[in-house]
Amino acid sequence: METATIKDIARICGVGVSTVSRAINNHPDINEKTKNLIMQTIAEHNYIPNNSARNLKRSESNTIAVLIKGISNPFFNNMLKVLEHEIHRNKYSFLLHRVEEQEDEIEVALLLEKEKRLKGIVFLGGYFSHSEEKLNQLKVPFILSTGGVTEKIDKECYSSVTVDDYKESYKMADYLCKLGHKRIAIIAAPPEEECIGKLRLQGYLKALEDNQIPCDPNLVRYKRDNTLDTFSMKYGYEVTKELLQAEKEFTAVFAISDSIAVGTCKAISEAGKKIPEDYSVAGYDGMDIAFYYIPSITTIRQPVEEMAEETIRILFDIIEYGSTNIRKDFPAELVIGQSTKSLIKAEM
């Protein structure tokens, strides 16, 4: 089918035209399963809503869309400021679109590409496990920033700006091991979530292995709760409370984000324990809150401003000069705060 109509979409999905319209406009009064079916069918059959079809007759848009997974994560705040500034500085329009955790960002991007006549796309956060065939459906330049990417995808198919989450997580867990901690809990993402949390967990596990410390599954903690954002303070608070109530022996906690680490610290304090006297706590991201929290939190600092600037530079090089895809890995920095202590007794 060259170009589908709204009636075609309704017929294929076995629903009424009004239901298709509600799905397109993200109306709350529609079953989620039905909405997903409609949106998938729209993407597969080249359907362009009427308002977008009219827009095709107008001059070409100069819009760059930033699709973000985890918009409630404060880590992205500074990145978004830089991205918006750089996009406007280059005389383009900035469009921010939230992608829900369970949504397919490629499907969302394909729809936006048609509706908004995008010039480029930044995928911020998340974890890409899509097929090359799926990525090739995108007809505008795009770049993956700060997210994880499965090794199954040929690196020639995309541009990216990241830190090595596996390597940097290993660095943090290894640091805790070198301080003498042998019972290190990790506040991780649920295993079914395809996100950078998976890479950070793998780095933690490898560090334990290399330090000859057996992994205790009881210290790998997460919570399956669709109402909680994984990279949030509340998530860290709730999971750490469960860890403390389980009465498993541990001396340190590695939280896979600074926001989680703050929630961890609150749960520990509420339990009448002190940081780092009773438990060491480490985070990841290098957010401002890690520095200003008392005690300051040991963390992995990502160079977010530089990463955002490089993201836009690479994207515009592709848009304006047809540059080839580039993958840029930034080094991160271990920042030692007051929330961790050594268990190794000083030599006499």
JSON list of N, CA and C in Angstrom, two decimals, residues 217-284:
[
{"chain": "A", "resi": 217, "resn": "PRO", "atom": "N", "xyz": [23.16, -13.48, 45.30]},
{"chain": "A", "resi": 217, "resn": "PRO", "atom": "CA", "xyz": [21.95, -12.99, 44.62]},
{"chain": "A", "resi": 217, "resn": "PRO", "atom": "C", "xyz": [21.04, -12.18, 45.53]},
{"chain": "A", "resi": 218, "resn": "ASN", "atom": "N", "xyz": [21.12, -12.41, 46.84]},
{"chain": "A", "resi": 218, "resn": "ASN", "atom": "CA", "xyz": [20.29, -11.65, 47.78]},
{"chain": "A", "resi": 218, "resn": "ASN", "atom": "C", "xyz": [20.71, -10.19, 47.87]},
{"chain": "A", "resi": 219, "resn": "LEU", "atom": "N", "xyz": [21.89, -9.87, 47.36]},
{"chain": "A", "resi": 219, "resn": "LEU", "atom": "CA", "xyz": [22.37, -8.48, 47.41]},
{"chain": "A", "resi": 219, "resn": "LEU", "atom": "C", "xyz": [22.16, -7.76, 46.08]},
{"chain": "A", "resi": 220, "resn": "VAL", "atom": "N", "xyz": [21.62, -8.45, 45.09]},
{"chain": "A", "resi": 220, "resn": "VAL", "atom": "CA", "xyz": [21.23, -7.80, 43.83]},
{"chain": "A", "resi": 220, "resn": "VAL", "atom": "C", "xyz": [19.75, -7.45, 43.96]},
{"chain": "A", "resi": 221, "resn": "ARG", "atom": "N", "xyz": [19.49, -6.19, 44.23]},
{"chain": "A", "resi": 221, "resn": "ARG", "atom": "CA", "xyz": [18.14, -5.78, 44.63]},
{"chain": "A", "resi": 221, "resn": "ARG", "atom": "C", "xyz": [17.48, -4.91, 43.55]},
{"chain": "A", "resi": 222, "resn": "TYR", "atom": "N", "xyz": [16.20, -5.15, 43.34]},
{"chain": "A", "resi": 222, "resn": "TYR", "atom": "CA", "xyz": [15.40, -4.34, 42.41]},
{"chain": "A", "resi": 222, "resn": "TYR", "atom": "C", "xyz": [13.94, -4.50, 42.80]},
{"chain": "A", "resi": 223, "resn": "LYS", "atom": "N", "xyz": [13.09, -3.72, 42.18]},
{"chain": "A", "resi": 223, "resn": "LYS", "atom": "CA", "xyz": [11.67, -3.77, 42.51]},
{"chain": "A", "resi": 223, "resn": "LYS", "atom": "C", "xyz": [10.86, -3.72, 41.23]},
{"chain": "A", "resi": 224, "resn": "ARG", "atom": "N", "xyz": [9.99, -4.67, 41.04]},
{"chain": "A", "resi": 224, "resn": "ARG", "atom": "CA", "xyz": [9.08, -4.65, 39.89]},
{"chain": "A", "resi": 224, "resn": "ARG", "atom": "C", "xyz": [7.84, -3.86, 40.28]},
{"chain": "A", "resi": 225, "resn": "ASP", "atom": "N", "xyz": [7.77, -2.62, 39.83]},
{"chain": "A", "resi": 225, "resn": "ASP", "atom": "CA", "xyz": [6.64, -1.75, 40.17]},
{"chain": "A", "resi": 225, "resn": "ASP", "atom": "C", "xyz": [6.50, -0.72, 39.05]},
{"chain": "A", "resi": 226, "resn": "ASN", "atom": "N", "xyz": [5.47, -0.88, 38.23]},
{"chain": "A", "resi": 226, "resn": "ASN", "atom": "CA", "xyz": [5.29, 0.01, 37.09]},
{"chain": "A", "resi": 226, "resn": "ASN", "atom": "C", "xyz": [5.00, 1.44, 37.48]},
{"chain": "A", "resi": 227, "resn": "THR", "atom": "N", "xyz": [4.66, 1.67, 38.74]},
{"chain": "A", "resi": 227, "resn": "THR", "atom": "CA", "xyz": [4.38, 3.04, 39.19]},
{"chain": "A", "resi": 227, "resn": "THR", "atom": "C", "xyz": [5.64, 3.78, 39.58]},
{"chain": "A", "resi": 228, "resn": "LEU", "atom": "N", "xyz": [6.77, 3.08, 39.68]},
{"chain": "A", "resi": 228, "resn": "LEU", "atom": "CA", "xyz": [8.03, 3.70, 40.10]},
{"chain": "A", "resi": 228, "resn": "LEU", "atom": "C", "xyz": [8.97, 3.84, 38.91]},
{"chain": "A", "resi": 229, "resn": "ASP", "atom": "N", "xyz": [9.51, 5.04, 38.75]},
{"chain": "A", "resi": 229, "resn": "ASP", "atom": "CA", "xyz": [10.57, 5.25, 37.77]},
{"chain": "A", "resi": 229, "resn": "ASP", "atom": "C", "xyz": [11.85, 4.63, 38.34]},
{"chain": "A", "resi": 230, "resn": "THR", "atom": "N", "xyz": [12.47, 3.73, 37.58]},
{"chain": "A", "resi": 230, "resn": "THR", "atom": "CA", "xyz": [13.64, 3.01, 38.09]},
{"chain": "A", "resi": 230, "resn": "THR", "atom": "C", "xyz": [14.74, 3.95, 38.56]},
{"chain": "A", "resi": 231, "resn": "PHE", "atom": "N", "xyz": [14.99, 5.02, 37.81]},
{"chain": "A", "resi": 231, "resn": "PHE", "atom": "CA", "xyz": [16.10, 5.91, 38.15]},
{"chain": "A", "resi": 231, "resn": "PHE", "atom": "C", "xyz": [15.63, 7.09, 39.01]},
{"chain": "A", "resi": 232, "resn": "SER", "atom": "N", "xyz": [14.89, 6.78, 40.05]},
{"chain": "A", "resi": 232, "resn": "SER", "atom": "CA", "xyz": [14.33, 7.83, 40.90]},
{"chain": "A", "resi": 232, "resn": "SER", "atom": "C", "xyz": [14.74, 7.64, 42.36]},
{"chain": "A", "resi": 233, "resn": "MET", "atom": "N", "xyz": [14.64, 8.71, 43.14]},
{"chain": "A", "resi": 233, "resn": "MET", "atom": "CA", "xyz": [14.94, 8.64, 44.56]},
{"chain": "A", "resi": 233, "resn": "MET", "atom": "C", "xyz": [13.99, 7.68, 45.28]},
{"chain": "A", "resi": 234, "resn": "LYS", "atom": "N", "xyz": [12.73, 7.72, 44.88]},
{"chain": "A", "resi": 234, "resn": "LYS", "atom": "CA", "xyz": [11.75, 6.86, 45.55]},
{"chain": "A", "resi": 234, "resn": "LYS", "atom": "C", "xyz": [12.07, 5.38, 45.30]},
{"chain": "A", "resi": 235, "resn": "TYR", "atom": "N", "xyz": [12.50, 5.07, 44.10]},
{"chain": "A", "resi": 235, "resn": "TYR", "atom": "CA", "xyz": [12.88, 3.69, 43.79]},
{"chain": "A", "resi": 235, "resn": "TYR", "atom": "C", "xyz": [14.02, 3.25, 44.70]},
{"chain": "A", "resi": 236, "resn": "GLY", "atom": "N", "xyz": [15.05, 4.09, 44.83]},
{"chain": "A", "resi": 236, "resn": "GLY", "atom": "CA", "xyz": [16.18, 3.77, 45.70]},
{"chain": "A", "resi": 236, "resn": "GLY", "atom": "C", "xyz": [15.75, 3.61, 47.14]},
{"chain": "A", "resi": 237, "resn": "TYR", "atom": "N", "xyz": [14.85, 4.48, 47.57]},
{"chain": "A", "resi": 237, "resn": "TYR", "atom": "CA", "xyz": [14.35, 4.44, 48.95]},
{"chain": "A", "resi": 237, "resn": "TYR", "atom": "C", "xyz": [13.60, 3.14, 49.21]},
{"chain": "A", "resi": 238, "resn": "GLU", "atom": "N", "xyz": [12.67, 2.79, 48.32]},
{"chain": "A", "resi": 238, "resn": "GLU", "atom": "CA", "xyz": [11.83, 1.60, 48.53]},
{"chain": "A", "resi": 238, "resn": "GLU", "atom": "C", "xyz": [12.66, 0.31, 48.47]},
{"chain": "A", "resi": 239, "resn": "VAL", "atom": "N", "xyz": [13.58, 0.23, 47.50]},
{"chain": "A", "resi": 239, "resn": "VAL", "atom": "CA", "xyz": [14.37, -0.99, 47.36]},
{"chain": "A", "resi": 239, "resn": "VAL", "atom": "C", "xyz": [15.33, -1.15, 48.53]},
{"chain": "A", "resi": 240, "resn": "THR", "atom": "N", "xyz": [15.90, -0.06, 49.00]},
{"chain": "A", "resi": 240, "resn": "THR", "atom": "CA", "xyz": [16.83, -0.14, 50.13]},
{"chain": "A", "resi": 240, "resn": "THR", "atom": "C", "xyz": [16.09, -0.50, 51.41]},
{"chain": "A", "resi": 241, "resn": "LYS", "atom": "N", "xyz": [14.89, -0.01, 51.58]},
{"chain": "A", "resi": 241, "resn": "LYS", "atom": "CA", "xyz": [14.09, -0.41, 52.75]},
{"chain": "A", "resi": 241, "resn": "LYS", "atom": "C", "xyz": [13.88, -1.92, 52.76]},
{"chain": "A", "resi": 242, "resn": "GLU", "atom": "N", "xyz": [13.58, -2.47, 51.59]},
{"chain": "A", "resi": 242, "resn": "GLU", "atom": "CA", "xyz": [13.39, -3.92, 51.50]},
{"chain": "A", "resi": 242, "resn": "GLU", "atom": "C", "xyz": [14.70, -4.66, 51.79]},
{"chain": "A", "resi": 243, "resn": "LEU", "atom": "N", "xyz": [15.82, -4.11, 51.34]},
{"chain": "A", "resi": 243, "resn": "LEU", "atom": "CA", "xyz": [17.12, -4.72, 51.60]},
{"chain": "A", "resi": 243, "resn": "LEU", "atom": "C", "xyz": [17.41, -4.74, 53.10]},
{"chain": "A", "resi": 244, "resn": "LEU", "atom": "N", "xyz": [17.15, -3.65, 53.77]},
{"chain": "A", "resi": 244, "resn": "LEU", "atom": "CA", "xyz": [17.39, -3.57, 55.22]},
{"chain": "A", "resi": 244, "resn": "LEU", "atom": "C", "xyz": [16.47, -4.51, 55.99]},
{"chain": "A", "resi": 245, "resn": "GLN", "atom": "N", "xyz": [15.22, -4.59, 55.55]},
{"chain": "A", "resi": 245, "resn": "GLN", "atom": "CA", "xyz": [14.26, -5.47, 56.23]},
{"chain": "A", "resi": 245, "resn": "GLN", "atom": "C", "xyz": [14.59, -6.95, 56.03]},
{"chain": "A", "resi": 246, "resn": "ALA", "atom": "N", "xyz": [15.30, -7.26, 54.93]},
{"chain": "A", "resi": 246, "resn": "ALA", "atom": "CA", "xyz": [15.68, -8.64, 54.65]},
{"chain": "A", "resi": 246, "resn": "ALA", "atom": "C", "xyz": [16.79, -9.13, 55.59]},
{"chain": "A", "resi": 247, "resn": "GLU", "atom": "N", "xyz": [17.44, -8.17, 56.28]},
{"chain": "A", "resi": 247, "resn": "GLU", "atom": "CA", "xyz": [18.48, -8.47, 57.27]},
{"chain": "A", "resi": 247, "resn": "GLU", "atom": "C", "xyz": [19.61, -9.32, 56.67]},
{"chain": "A", "resi": 248, "resn": "LYS", "atom": "N", "xyz": [20.00, -8.98, 55.46]},
{"chain": "A", "resi": 248, "resn": "LYS", "atom": "CA", "xyz": [21.16, -9.62, 54.83]},
{"chain": "A", "resi": 248, "resn": "LYS", "atom": "C", "xyz": [22.40, -8.79, 55.15]},
{"chain": "A", "resi": 249, "resn": "GLU", "atom": "N", "xyz": [23.48, -9.46, 55.44]},
{"chain": "A", "resi": 249, "resn": "GLU", "atom": "CA", "xyz": [24.70, -8.75, 55.80]},
{"chain": "A", "resi": 249, "resn": "GLU", "atom": "C", "xyz": [25.29, -8.04, 54.57]},
{"chain": "A", "resi": 250, "resn": "PHE", "atom": "N", "xyz": [25.60, -6.76, 54.72]},
{"chain": "A", "resi": 250, "resn": "PHE", "atom": "CA", "xyz": [26.31, -6.01, 53.68]},
{"chain": "A", "resi": 250, "resn": "PHE", "atom": "C", "xyz": [26.97, -4.80, 54.32]},
{"chain": "A", "resi": 251, "resn": "THR", "atom": "N", "xyz": [28.01, -4.30, 53.68]},
{"chain": "A", "resi": 251, "resn": "THR", "atom": "CA", "xyz": [28.73, -3.13, 54.21]},
{"chain": "A", "resi": 251, "resn": "THR", "atom": "C", "xyz": [28.71, -1.95, 53.26]},
{"chain": "A", "resi": 252, "resn": "ALA", "atom": "N", "xyz": [28.31, -2.19, 52.00]},
{"chain": "A", "resi": 252, "resn": "ALA", "atom": "CA", "xyz": [28.28, -1.10, 51.02]},
{"chain": "A", "resi": 252, "resn": "ALA", "atom": "C", "xyz": [27.13, -1.31, 50.05]},
{"chain": "A", "resi": 253, "resn": "VAL", "atom": "N", "xyz": [26.66, -0.20, 49.49]},
{"chain": "A", "resi": 253, "resn": "VAL", "atom": "CA", "xyz": [25.59, -0.24, 48.48]},
{"chain": "A", "resi": 253, "resn": "VAL", "atom": "C", "xyz": [26.06, 0.55, 47.27]},
{"chain": "A", "resi": 254, "resn": "PHE", "atom": "N", "xyz": [25.97, -0.08, 46.10]},
{"chain": "A", "resi": 254, "resn": "PHE", "atom": "CA", "xyz": [26.23, 0.61, 44.85]},
{"chain": "A", "resi": 254, "resn": "PHE", "atom": "C", "xyz": [24.89, 0.84, 44.17]},
{"chain": "A", "resi": 255, "resn": "ALA", "atom": "N", "xyz": [24.47, 2.11, 44.09]},
{"chain": "A", "resi": 255, "resn": "ALA", "atom": "CA", "xyz": [23.23, 2.48, 43.41]},
{"chain": "A", "resi": 255, "resn": "ALA", "atom": "C", "xyz": [23.56, 2.85, 41.97]},
{"chain": "A", "resi": 256, "resn": "ILE", "atom": "N", "xyz": [22.78, 2.38, 41.00]},
{"chain": "A", "resi": 256, "resn": "ILE", "atom": "CA", "xyz": [23.13, 2.58, 39.59]},
{"chain": "A", "resi": 256, "resn": "ILE", "atom": "C", "xyz": [22.82, 4.00, 39.09]},
{"chain": "A", "resi": 257, "resn": "SER", "atom": "N", "xyz": [22.38, 4.89, 39.97]},
{"chain": "A", "resi": 257, "resn": "SER", "atom": "CA", "xyz": [22.28, 6.31, 39.62]},
{"chain": "A", "resi": 257, "resn": "SER", "atom": "C", "xyz": [22.35, 7.12, 40.92]},
{"chain": "A", "resi": 258, "resn": "ASP", "atom": "N", "xyz": [22.71, 8.38, 40.78]},
{"chain": "A", "resi": 258, "resn": "ASP", "atom": "CA", "xyz": [22.79, 9.24, 41.96]},
{"chain": "A", "resi": 258, "resn": "ASP", "atom": "C", "xyz": [21.43, 9.47, 42.61]},
{"chain": "A", "resi": 259, "resn": "SER", "atom": "N", "xyz": [20.40, 9.56, 41.78]},
{"chain": "A", "resi": 259, "resn": "SER", "atom": "CA", "xyz": [19.04, 9.73, 42.35]},
{"chain": "A", "resi": 259, "resn": "SER", "atom": "C", "xyz": [18.68, 8.53, 43.22]},
{"chain": "A", "resi": 260, "resn": "ILE", "atom": "N", "xyz": [18.98, 7.34, 42.72]},
{"chain": "A", "resi": 260, "resn": "ILE", "atom": "CA", "xyz": [18.74, 6.13, 43.51]},
{"chain": "A", "resi": 260, "resn": "ILE", "atom": "C", "xyz": [19.55, 6.17, 44.79]},
{"chain": "A", "resi": 261, "resn": "ALA", "atom": "N", "xyz": [20.81, 6.64, 44.69]},
{"chain": "A", "resi": 261, "resn": "ALA", "atom": "CA", "xyz": [21.69, 6.69, 45.86]},
{"chain": "A", "resi": 261, "resn": "ALA", "atom": "C", "xyz": [21.13, 7.61, 46.95]},
{"chain": "A", "resi": 262, "resn": "VAL", "atom": "N", "xyz": [20.52, 8.72, 46.55]},
{"chain": "A", "resi": 262, "resn": "VAL", "atom": "CA", "xyz": [19.92, 9.63, 47.53]},
{"chain": "A", "resi": 262, "resn": "VAL", "atom": "C", "xyz": [18.79, 8.93, 48.27]},
{"chain": "A", "resi": 263, "resn": "GLY", "atom": "N", "xyz": [17.95, 8.19, 47.54]},
{"chain": "A", "resi": 263, "resn": "GLY", "atom": "CA", "xyz": [16.88, 7.43, 48.18]},
{"chain": "A", "resi": 263, "resn": "GLY", "atom": "C", "xyz": [17.44, 6.37, 49.10]},
{"chain": "A", "resi": 264, "resn": "THR", "atom": "N", "xyz": [18.54, 5.75, 48.70]},
{"chain": "A", "resi": 264, "resn": "THR", "atom": "CA", "xyz": [19.21, 4.75, 49.53]},
{"chain": "A", "resi": 264, "resn": "THR", "atom": "C", "xyz": [19.68, 5.37, 50.85]},
{"chain": "A", "resi": 265, "resn": "CYS", "atom": "N", "xyz": [20.29, 6.55, 50.75]},
{"chain": "A", "resi": 265, "resn": "CYS", "atom": "CA", "xyz": [20.78, 7.23, 51.95]},
{"chain": "A", "resi": 265, "resn": "CYS", "atom": "C", "xyz": [19.64, 7.55, 52.92]},
{"chain": "A", "resi": 266, "resn": "LYS", "atom": "N", "xyz": [18.51, 7.97, 52.39]},
{"chain": "A", "resi": 266, "resn": "LYS", "atom": "CA", "xyz": [17.37, 8.29, 53.27]},
{"chain": "A", "resi": 266, "resn": "LYS", "atom": "C", "xyz": [16.87, 7.05, 53.99]},
{"chain": "A", "resi": 267, "resn": "ALA", "atom": "N", "xyz": [16.76, 5.93, 53.27]},
{"chain": "A", "resi": 267, "resn": "ALA", "atom": "CA", "xyz": [16.29, 4.69, 53.90]},
{"chain": "A", "resi": 267, "resn": "ALA", "atom": "C", "xyz": [17.25, 4.24, 54.99]},
{"chain": "A", "resi": 268, "resn": "ILE", "atom": "N", "xyz": [18.54, 4.37, 54.75]},
{"chain": "A", "resi": 268, "resn": "ILE", "atom": "CA", "xyz": [19.54, 3.98, 55.75]},
{"chain": "A", "resi": 268, "resn": "ILE", "atom": "C", "xyz": [19.45, 4.88, 56.98]},
{"chain": "A", "resi": 269, "resn": "SER", "atom": "N", "xyz": [19.31, 6.18, 56.76]},
{"chain": "A", "resi": 269, "resn": "SER", "atom": "CA", "xyz": [19.21, 7.13, 57.88]},
{"chain": "A", "resi": 269, "resn": "SER", "atom": "C", "xyz": [17.95, 6.88, 58.70]},
{"chain": "A", "resi": 270, "resn": "GLU", "atom": "N", "xyz": [16.85, 6.60, 58.01]},
{"chain": "A", "resi": 270, "resn": "GLU", "atom": "CA", "xyz": [15.59, 6.33, 58.71]},
{"chain": "A", "resi": 270, "resn": "GLU", "atom": "C", "xyz": [15.69, 5.07, 59.57]},
{"chain": "A", "resi": 271, "resn": "ALA", "atom": "N", "xyz": [16.56, 4.15, 59.16]},
{"chain": "A", "resi": 271, "resn": "ALA", "atom": "CA", "xyz": [16.74, 2.90, 59.92]},
{"chain": "A", "resi": 271, "resn": "ALA", "atom": "C", "xyz": [17.67, 3.11, 61.12]},
{"chain": "A", "resi": 272, "resn": "GLY", "atom": "N", "xyz": [18.10, 4.35, 61.34]},
{"chain": "A", "resi": 272, "resn": "GLY", "atom": "CA", "xyz": [18.95, 4.65, 62.49]},
{"chain": "A", "resi": 272, "resn": "GLY", "atom": "C", "xyz": [20.42, 4.34, 62.26]},
{"chain": "A", "resi": 273, "resn": "LYS", "atom": "N", "xyz": [20.81, 4.17, 61.00]},
{"chain": "A", "resi": 273, "resn": "LYS", "atom": "CA", "xyz": [22.20, 3.87, 60.66]},
{"chain": "A", "resi": 273, "resn": "LYS", "atom": "C", "xyz": [22.87, 5.11, 60.06]},
{"chain": "A", "resi": 274, "resn": "LYS", "atom": "N", "xyz": [24.21, 5.08, 60.08]},
{"chain": "A", "resi": 274, "resn": "LYS", "atom": "CA", "xyz": [24.96, 6.22, 59.58]},
{"chain": "A", "resi": 274, "resn": "LYS", "atom": "C", "xyz": [25.78, 5.85, 58.35]},
{"chain": "A", "resi": 275, "resn": "ILE", "atom": "N", "xyz": [25.99, 6.88, 57.53]},
{"chain": "A", "resi": 275, "resn": "ILE", "atom": "CA", "xyz": [26.79, 6.76, 56.31]},
{"chain": "A", "resi": 275, "resn": "ILE", "atom": "C", "xyz": [28.03, 7.64, 56.47]},
{"chain": "A", "resi": 276, "resn": "PRO", "atom": "N", "xyz": [29.23, 7.13, 56.34]},
{"chain": "A", "resi": 276, "resn": "PRO", "atom": "CA", "xyz": [29.60, 5.77, 55.93]},
{"chain": "A", "resi": 276, "resn": "PRO", "atom": "C", "xyz": [29.94, 4.86, 57.10]},
{"chain": "A", "resi": 277, "resn": "GLU", "atom": "N", "xyz": [29.68, 5.31, 58.35]},
{"chain": "A", "resi": 277, "resn": "GLU", "atom": "CA", "xyz": [30.10, 4.52, 59.51]},
{"chain": "A", "resi": 277, "resn": "GLU", "atom": "C", "xyz": [29.51, 3.11, 59.48]},
{"chain": "A", "resi": 278, "resn": "ASP", "atom": "N", "xyz": [28.22, 3.01, 59.16]},
{"chain": "A", "resi": 278, "resn": "ASP", "atom": "CA", "xyz": [27.58, 1.69, 59.13]},
{"chain": "A", "resi": 278, "resn": "ASP", "atom": "C", "xyz": [27.55, 1.11, 57.72]},
{"chain": "A", "resi": 279, "resn": "TYR", "atom": "N", "xyz": [27.25, 1.95, 56.75]},
{"chain": "A", "resi": 279, "resn": "TYR", "atom": "CA", "xyz": [27.20, 1.49, 55.36]},
{"chain": "A", "resi": 279, "resn": "TYR", "atom": "C", "xyz": [27.82, 2.55, 54.45]},
{"chain": "A", "resi": 280, "resn": "SER", "atom": "N", "xyz": [28.66, 2.10, 53.52]},
{"chain": "A", "resi": 280, "resn": "SER", "atom": "CA", "xyz": [29.13, 2.98, 52.46]},
{"chain": "A", "resi": 280, "resn": "SER", "atom": "C", "xyz": [28.10, 2.99, 51.34]},
{"chain": "A", "resi": 281, "resn": "VAL", "atom": "N", "xyz": [27.95, 4.15, 50.69]},
{"chain": "A", "resi": 281, "resn": "VAL", "atom": "CA", "xyz": [26.99, 4.29, 49.59]},
{"chain": "A", "resi": 281, "resn": "VAL", "atom": "C", "xyz": [27.69, 4.95, 48.41]},
{"chain": "A", "resi": 282, "resn": "ALA", "atom": "N", "xyz": [27.53, 4.37, 47.22]},
{"chain": "A", "resi": 282, "resn": "ALA", "atom": "CA", "xyz": [28.11, 4.95, 46.00]},
{"chain": "A", "resi": 282, "resn": "ALA", "atom": "C", "xyz": [27.02, 5.07, 44.94]},
{"chain": "A", "resi": 283, "resn": "GLY", "atom": "N", "xyz": [27.14, 6.08, 44.09]},
{"chain": "A", "resi": 283, "resn": "GLY", "atom": "CA", "xyz": [26.17, 6.30, 43.02]},
{"chain": "A", "resi": 283, "resn": "GLY", "atom": "C", "xyz": [26.82, 6.26, 41.65]},
{"chain": "A", "resi": 284, "resn": "TYR", "atom": "N", "xyz": [26.13, 6.88, 40.69]},
{"chain": "A", "resi": 284, "resn": "TYR", "atom": "CA", "xyz": [26.62, 6.88, 39.30]},
{"chain": "A", "resi": 284, "resn": "TYR", "atom": "C", "xyz": [25.90, 8.01, 38.58]}
]
